Coordinates of N, CA and C in Angstrom, one line a residue:
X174 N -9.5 6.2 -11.0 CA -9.2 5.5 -12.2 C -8.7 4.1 -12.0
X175 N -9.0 3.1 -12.9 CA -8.9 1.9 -12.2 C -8.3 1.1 -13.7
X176 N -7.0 0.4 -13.6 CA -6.5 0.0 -14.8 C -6.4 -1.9 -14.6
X177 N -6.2 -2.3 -15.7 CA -5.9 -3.8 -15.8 C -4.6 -4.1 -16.5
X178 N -4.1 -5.2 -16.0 CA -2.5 -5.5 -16.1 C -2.7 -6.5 -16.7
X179 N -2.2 -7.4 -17.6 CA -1.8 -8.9 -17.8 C -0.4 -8.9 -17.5
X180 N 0.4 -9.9 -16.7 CA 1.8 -9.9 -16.6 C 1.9 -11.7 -16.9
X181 N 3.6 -11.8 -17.5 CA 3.6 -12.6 -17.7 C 5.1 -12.8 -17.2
X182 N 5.0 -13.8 -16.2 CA 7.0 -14.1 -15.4 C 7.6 -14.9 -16.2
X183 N 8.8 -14.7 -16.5 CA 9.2 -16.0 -17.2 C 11.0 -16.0 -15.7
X184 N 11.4 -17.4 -15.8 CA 12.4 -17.5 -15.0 C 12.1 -18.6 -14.1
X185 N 13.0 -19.0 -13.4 CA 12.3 -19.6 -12.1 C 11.2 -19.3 -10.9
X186 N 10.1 -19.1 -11.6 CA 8.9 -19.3 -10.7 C 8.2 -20.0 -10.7
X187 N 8.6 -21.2 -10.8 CA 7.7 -22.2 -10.5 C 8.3 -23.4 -9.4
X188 N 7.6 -23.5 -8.6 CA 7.8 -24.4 -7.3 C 8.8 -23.8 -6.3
X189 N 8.5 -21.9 -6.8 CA 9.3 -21.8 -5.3 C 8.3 -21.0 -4.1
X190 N 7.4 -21.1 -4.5 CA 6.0 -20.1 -3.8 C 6.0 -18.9 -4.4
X191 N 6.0 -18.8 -5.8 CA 5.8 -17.6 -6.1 C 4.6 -17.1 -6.4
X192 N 3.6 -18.0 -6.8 CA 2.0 -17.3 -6.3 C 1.6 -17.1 -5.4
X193 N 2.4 -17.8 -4.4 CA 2.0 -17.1 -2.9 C 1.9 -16.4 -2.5
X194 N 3.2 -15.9 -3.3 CA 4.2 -14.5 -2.9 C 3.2 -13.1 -3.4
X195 N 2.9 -13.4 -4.8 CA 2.1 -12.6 -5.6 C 0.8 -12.0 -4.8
X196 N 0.0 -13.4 -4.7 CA -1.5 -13.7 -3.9 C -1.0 -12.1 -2.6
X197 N 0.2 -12.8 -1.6 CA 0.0 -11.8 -0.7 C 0.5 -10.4 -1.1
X198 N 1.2 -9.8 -1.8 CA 1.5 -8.7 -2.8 C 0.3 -8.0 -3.2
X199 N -0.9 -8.6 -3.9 CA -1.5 -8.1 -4.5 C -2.6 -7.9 -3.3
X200 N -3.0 -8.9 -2.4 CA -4.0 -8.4 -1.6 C -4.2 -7.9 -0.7
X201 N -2.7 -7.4 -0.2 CA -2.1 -6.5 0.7 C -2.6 -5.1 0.1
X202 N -2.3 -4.9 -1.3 CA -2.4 -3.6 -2.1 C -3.9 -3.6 -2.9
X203 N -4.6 -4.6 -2.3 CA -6.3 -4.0 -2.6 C -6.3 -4.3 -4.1
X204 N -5.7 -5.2 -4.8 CA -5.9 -5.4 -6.3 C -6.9 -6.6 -6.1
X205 N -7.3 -6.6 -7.4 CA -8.1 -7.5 -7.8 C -7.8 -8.4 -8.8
X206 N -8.0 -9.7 -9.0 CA -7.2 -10.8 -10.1 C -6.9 -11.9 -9.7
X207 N -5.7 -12.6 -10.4 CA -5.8 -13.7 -10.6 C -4.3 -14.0 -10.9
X208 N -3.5 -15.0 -10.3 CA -2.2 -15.8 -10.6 C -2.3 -17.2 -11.1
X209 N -1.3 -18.0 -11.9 CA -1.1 -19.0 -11.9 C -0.3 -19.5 -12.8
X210 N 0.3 -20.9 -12.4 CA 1.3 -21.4 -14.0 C 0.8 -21.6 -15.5
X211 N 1.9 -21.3 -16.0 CA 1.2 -21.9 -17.1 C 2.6 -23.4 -17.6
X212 N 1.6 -23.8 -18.3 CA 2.1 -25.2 -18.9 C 3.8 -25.1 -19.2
X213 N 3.7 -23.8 -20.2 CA 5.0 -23.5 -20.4 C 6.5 -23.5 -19.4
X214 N 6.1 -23.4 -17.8 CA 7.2 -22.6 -16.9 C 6.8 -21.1 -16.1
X215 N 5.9 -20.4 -17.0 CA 5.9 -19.2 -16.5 C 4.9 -18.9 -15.8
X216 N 4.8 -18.2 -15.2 CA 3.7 -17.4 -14.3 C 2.9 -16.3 -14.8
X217 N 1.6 -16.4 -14.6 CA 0.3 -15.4 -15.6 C -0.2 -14.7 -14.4
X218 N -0.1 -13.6 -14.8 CA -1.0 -12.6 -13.5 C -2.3 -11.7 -14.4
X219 N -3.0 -11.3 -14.1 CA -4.0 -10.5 -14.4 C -4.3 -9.2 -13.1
X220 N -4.2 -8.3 -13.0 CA -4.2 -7.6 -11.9 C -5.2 -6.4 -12.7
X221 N -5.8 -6.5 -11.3 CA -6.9 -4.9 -11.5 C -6.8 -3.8 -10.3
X222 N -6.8 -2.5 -10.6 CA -6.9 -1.8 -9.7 C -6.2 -0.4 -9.5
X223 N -6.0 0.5 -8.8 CA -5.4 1.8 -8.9 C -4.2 1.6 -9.6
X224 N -4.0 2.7 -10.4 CA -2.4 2.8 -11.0 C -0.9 2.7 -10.0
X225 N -0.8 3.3 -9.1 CA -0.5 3.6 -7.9 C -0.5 2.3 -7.4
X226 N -1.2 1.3 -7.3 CA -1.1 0.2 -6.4 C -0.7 -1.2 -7.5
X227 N -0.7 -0.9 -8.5 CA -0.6 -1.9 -9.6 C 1.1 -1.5 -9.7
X228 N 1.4 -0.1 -9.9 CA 3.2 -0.1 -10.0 C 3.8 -0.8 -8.6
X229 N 3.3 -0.7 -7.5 CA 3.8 -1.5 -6.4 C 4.0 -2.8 -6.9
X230 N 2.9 -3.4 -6.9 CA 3.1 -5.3 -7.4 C 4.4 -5.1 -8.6
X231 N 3.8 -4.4 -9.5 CA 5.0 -4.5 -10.8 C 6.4 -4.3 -10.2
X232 N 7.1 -3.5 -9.2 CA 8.0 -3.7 -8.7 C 8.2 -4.5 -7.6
X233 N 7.2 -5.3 -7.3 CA 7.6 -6.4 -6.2 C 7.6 -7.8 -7.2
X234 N 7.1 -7.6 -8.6 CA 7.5 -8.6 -9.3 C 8.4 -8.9 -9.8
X235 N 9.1 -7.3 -10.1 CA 10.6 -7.4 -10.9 C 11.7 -7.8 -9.4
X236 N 11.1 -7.6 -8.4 CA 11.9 -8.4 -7.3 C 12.1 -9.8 -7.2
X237 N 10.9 -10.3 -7.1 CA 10.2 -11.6 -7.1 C 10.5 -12.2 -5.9
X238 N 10.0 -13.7 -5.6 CA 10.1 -14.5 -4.2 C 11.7 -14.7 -3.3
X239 N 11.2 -15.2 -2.4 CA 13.0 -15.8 -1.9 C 12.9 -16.8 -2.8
X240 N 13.9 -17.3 -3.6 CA 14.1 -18.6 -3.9 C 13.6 -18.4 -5.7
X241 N 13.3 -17.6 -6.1 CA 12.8 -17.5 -7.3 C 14.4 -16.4 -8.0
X242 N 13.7 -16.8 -9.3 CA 14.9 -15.9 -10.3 C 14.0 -15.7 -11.5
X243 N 13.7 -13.8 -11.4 CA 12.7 -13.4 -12.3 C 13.4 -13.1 -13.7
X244 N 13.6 -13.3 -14.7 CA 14.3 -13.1 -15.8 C 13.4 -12.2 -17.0
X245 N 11.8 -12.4 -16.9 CA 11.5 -11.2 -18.0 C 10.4 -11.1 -16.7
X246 N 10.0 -10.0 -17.2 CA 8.1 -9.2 -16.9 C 7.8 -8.9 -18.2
X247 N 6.6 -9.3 -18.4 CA 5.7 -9.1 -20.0 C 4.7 -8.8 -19.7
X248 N 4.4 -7.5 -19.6 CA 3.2 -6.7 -19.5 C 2.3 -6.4 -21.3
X249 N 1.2 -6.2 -20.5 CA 0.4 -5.5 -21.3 C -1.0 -5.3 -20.7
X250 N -1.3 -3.8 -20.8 CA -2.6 -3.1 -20.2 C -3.6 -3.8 -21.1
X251 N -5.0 -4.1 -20.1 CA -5.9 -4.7 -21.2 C -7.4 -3.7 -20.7
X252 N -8.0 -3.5 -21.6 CA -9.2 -2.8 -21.4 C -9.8 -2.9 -19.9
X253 N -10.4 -1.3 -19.5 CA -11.4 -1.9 -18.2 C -12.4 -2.8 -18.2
X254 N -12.9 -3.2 -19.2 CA -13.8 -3.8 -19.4 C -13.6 -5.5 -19.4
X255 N -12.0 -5.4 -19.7 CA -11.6 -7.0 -19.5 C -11.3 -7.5 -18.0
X256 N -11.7 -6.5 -16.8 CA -11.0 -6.3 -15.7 C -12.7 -6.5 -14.6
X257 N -13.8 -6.4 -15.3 CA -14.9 -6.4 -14.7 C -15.3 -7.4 -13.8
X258 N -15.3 -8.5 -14.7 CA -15.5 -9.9 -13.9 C -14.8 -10.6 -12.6
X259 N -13.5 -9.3 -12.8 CA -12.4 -10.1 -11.4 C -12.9 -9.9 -10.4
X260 N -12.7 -10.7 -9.8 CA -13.0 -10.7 -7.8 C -11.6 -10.6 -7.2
X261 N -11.8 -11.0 -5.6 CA -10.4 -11.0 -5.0 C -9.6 -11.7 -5.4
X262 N -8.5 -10.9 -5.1 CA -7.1 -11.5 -6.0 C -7.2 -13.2 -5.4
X263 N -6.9 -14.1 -6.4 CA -7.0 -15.5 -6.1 C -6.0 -16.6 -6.7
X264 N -5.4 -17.9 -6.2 CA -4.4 -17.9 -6.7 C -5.3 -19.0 -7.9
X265 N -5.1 -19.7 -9.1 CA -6.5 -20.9 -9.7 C -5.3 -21.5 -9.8
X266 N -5.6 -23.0 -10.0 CA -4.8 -24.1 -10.0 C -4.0 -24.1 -8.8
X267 N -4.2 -24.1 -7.5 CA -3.8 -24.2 -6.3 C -3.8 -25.1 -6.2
X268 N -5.4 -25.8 -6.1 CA -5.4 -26.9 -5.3 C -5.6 -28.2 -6.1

């Protein structure tokens, strides 16, 4: 069974490596998706993949980076079919 995440960080994650942190979280745990800031401050995840390996990330989120300070997680499950098109987890607006 294979589920899709949208998460959304709000707190200090931004400019302390916390997509890094995420990127290697998730690809450690064989997910599939995508990190990045958004305009606002916060941090957007999309994650695909075992139930089982998606609660890991969700609790290494609510931990968050050295140097970061996680103040909400905003989830919501989104269809398998929104989850099709992902590739390896990847960080967008990196570079």
């Amino acid at each position: 069974m294979r589920m899709v995440v949208h998460f959304q960080l709000r707190g200090r994650v931004q400019g302390v490596g916390f997509r890094w942190f995420v990127h290697r979280e998730a690809a450690e745990l064989g997910l599939r998706g995508w990190v990045k800031n958004t305009d606002a401050g916060d941090v957007e995840i999309v994650a695909a993949g075992d139930p089982e390996a998606l609660d890991e990330l969700r609790i290494e989120l609510h931990k968050g980076s050295r140097g970061s300070r996680v103040d909400a997680v905003i989830e919501h499950e989104l269809t398998e079919a929104e989850g099709e098109s992902l590739g390896a987890f990847q960080i967008e607006g990196a570079w």
